[in-house]
CSV table of C-alpha atoms in Angstrom, one decimal:
chain,number,residue,atom,x,y,z
K,1159,MET,CA,36.8,-14.3,45.8
K,1160,SER,CA,36.4,-13.4,42.4
K,1161,GLU,CA,35.8,-9.8,40.4
K,1162,SER,CA,34.2,-8.3,37.3
K,1163,ILE,CA,35.6,-6.0,34.7
K,1164,HIS,CA,33.0,-3.9,32.6
K,1165,GLN,CA,34.1,-1.7,29.8
K,1166,GLU,CA,32.8,0.0,26.8
K,1167,ILE,CA,34.5,1.3,24.0
K,1168,VAL,CA,33.4,3.0,20.8
K,1169,PHE,CA,35.0,1.9,17.8
K,1170,ASP,CA,34.8,4.1,14.6
K,1171,ALA,CA,33.9,0.8,12.5
K,1172,ALA,CA,30.9,-1.6,11.5
K,1173,PRO,CA,30.3,-4.5,14.1
K,1174,ALA,CA,31.2,-7.0,11.5
K,1175,ARG,CA,35.0,-5.8,11.0
K,1176,ILE,CA,35.3,-6.0,15.1
K,1177,PHE,CA,33.8,-9.5,15.2
K,1178,ASP,CA,36.3,-10.5,12.3
K,1179,ALA,CA,39.2,-8.9,14.1
K,1180,LEU,CA,38.3,-10.9,17.2
K,1181,MET,CA,37.8,-14.1,15.9
K,1182,GLN,CA,39.7,-14.5,12.6
K,1183,SER,CA,43.2,-15.9,14.0
K,1184,GLU,CA,45.2,-13.9,11.3
K,1185,LEU,CA,43.5,-10.3,11.9
K,1186,HIS,CA,43.4,-10.8,15.7
K,1187,ALA,CA,47.3,-11.5,15.5
K,1188,ALA,CA,47.9,-8.6,13.0
K,1189,PHE,CA,46.2,-6.2,15.7
K,1190,THR,CA,47.6,-7.7,19.1
K,1191,GLY,CA,50.9,-8.4,17.7
K,1192,GLY,CA,50.8,-12.0,19.1
K,1193,PRO,CA,50.0,-15.6,17.7
K,1194,ALA,CA,46.6,-16.4,17.8
K,1195,ASP,CA,45.1,-19.5,17.0
K,1196,ILE,CA,41.1,-19.3,17.1
K,1197,GLY,CA,38.2,-21.7,16.2
K,1198,VAL,CA,35.0,-20.1,14.9
K,1199,GLU,CA,32.7,-22.3,16.4
K,1200,PRO,CA,30.9,-22.5,19.6
K,1201,GLY,CA,33.2,-25.6,21.6
K,1202,SER,CA,36.2,-24.8,19.7
K,1203,PRO,CA,39.7,-23.8,21.7
K,1204,PHE,CA,41.6,-20.4,21.3
K,1205,SER,CA,44.7,-19.3,22.4
K,1206,CYS,CA,46.0,-15.6,21.6
K,1207,HIS,CA,49.1,-13.6,22.4
K,1208,GLY,CA,51.1,-16.8,21.9
K,1209,GLY,CA,49.6,-19.0,24.4
K,1210,MET,CA,49.3,-16.6,27.0
K,1211,ILE,CA,45.7,-16.8,27.2
K,1212,LEU,CA,43.5,-19.9,26.6
K,1213,GLY,CA,40.1,-21.0,26.6
K,1214,ARG,CA,36.8,-22.0,24.8
K,1215,THR,CA,34.4,-19.9,22.9
K,1216,LEU,CA,30.8,-20.8,24.4
K,1217,GLU,CA,28.8,-18.6,21.9
K,1218,LEU,CA,28.7,-16.7,18.8
K,1219,VAL,CA,26.4,-14.5,17.3
K,1220,LYS,CA,28.0,-13.2,13.9
K,1221,ASP,CA,28.8,-9.5,14.3
K,1222,GLN,CA,26.8,-9.2,17.4
K,1223,ARG,CA,28.0,-11.7,20.4
K,1224,ILE,CA,31.0,-13.6,21.3
K,1225,VAL,CA,31.2,-15.4,24.7
K,1226,GLN,CA,34.2,-17.5,26.2
K,1227,ALA,CA,35.6,-19.3,29.0
K,1228,TRP,CA,39.1,-17.2,29.3
K,1229,ARG,CA,41.9,-17.9,31.0
K,1230,VAL,CA,45.4,-17.1,31.5
K,1231,LYS,CA,48.2,-19.4,31.3
K,1232,GLN,CA,49.6,-19.1,34.6
K,1233,TRP,CA,45.9,-19.3,36.6
K,1234,PRO,CA,45.6,-22.7,38.4
K,1235,GLU,CA,44.7,-25.2,36.3
K,1236,GLY,CA,40.9,-25.4,35.7
K,1237,VAL,CA,40.5,-21.7,36.9
K,1238,TYR,CA,38.3,-19.9,34.2
K,1239,SER,CA,36.6,-16.6,33.9
K,1240,LEU,CA,34.0,-15.7,31.0
K,1241,VAL,CA,34.3,-13.0,28.7
K,1242,LYS,CA,31.2,-11.5,27.3
K,1243,LEU,CA,31.5,-9.2,24.1
K,1244,ASP,CA,28.2,-7.8,22.7
K,1245,LEU,CA,28.7,-5.5,19.5
K,1246,VAL,CA,26.1,-2.7,19.4
K,1247,ALA,CA,25.9,-0.9,16.0
K,1248,GLU,CA,25.4,3.0,16.5
K,1249,GLY,CA,25.1,4.9,12.8
K,1250,GLY,CA,28.5,4.0,11.5
K,1251,LYS,CA,30.4,3.2,14.7
K,1252,THR,CA,30.3,0.2,17.0
K,1253,ARG,CA,29.9,0.3,20.9
K,1254,LEU,CA,31.7,-2.7,22.4
K,1255,VAL,CA,29.9,-3.8,25.8
K,1256,MET,CA,32.5,-6.0,27.9
K,1257,ASP,CA,31.8,-8.2,31.0
K,1258,HIS,CA,34.6,-10.2,32.3
K,1259,THR,CA,33.4,-12.1,35.4
K,1260,GLY,CA,35.1,-14.4,37.5
K,1261,VAL,CA,38.2,-12.9,37.6
K,1262,PRO,CA,40.5,-13.6,40.3
K,1263,ALA,CA,40.7,-11.0,42.6
K,1264,ASP,CA,44.3,-10.2,42.5
K,1265,ALA,CA,44.4,-10.0,38.7
K,1266,ARG,CA,41.6,-7.7,38.3
K,1267,GLU,CA,43.6,-4.7,37.9
K,1268,HIS,CA,46.2,-5.7,35.7
K,1269,LEU,CA,43.4,-7.3,33.6
K,1270,ASP,CA,41.5,-3.9,33.7
K,1271,ALA,CA,44.2,-2.0,32.1
K,1272,GLY,CA,45.8,-5.2,29.9
K,1273,TRP,CA,42.2,-4.8,28.1
K,1274,HIS,CA,42.7,-1.4,27.0
K,1275,ALA,CA,46.7,-1.9,26.4
K,1276,ARG,CA,46.8,-5.0,24.7
K,1277,TYR,CA,43.1,-5.0,23.0
K,1278,TRP,CA,41.4,-1.7,22.5
K,1279,GLU,CA,44.0,1.0,21.6
K,1280,PRO,CA,45.7,-1.6,19.2
K,1281,LEU,CA,42.3,-2.4,17.5
K,1282,LYS,CA,41.5,1.3,17.0
K,1283,LYS,CA,44.9,1.5,15.3
K,1284,TYR,CA,44.4,-1.7,13.2
K,1285,LEU,CA,40.8,-0.2,12.3
K,1286,ALA,CA,42.0,3.5,11.4
């Protein structure tokens, strides 16, 4: 049985800065503290957190949307979830709307907390 995670976070930065931090390998590594290798074209593979997270970028709309087939390295081979990130400008800020679907039920709680601890809080500090 799969689960879904929905999160909305407001950042004090323009969508372009958030998009770049998520999609540029060196910036991603700088704010997460782990090595990242992120392809910048739809269809490109990515890995982050030193290879603990793997996948393929499915759709990119510059400064607006990122969609990825996403998996934790320890998941059984062939098991992927779908991460959709929409960046919505709100004045000088950005609302990031994340929908993570197809999450294995036993991983939902860990991933829900992990997005905040490993992505959103470090990204807020990085952008400050």
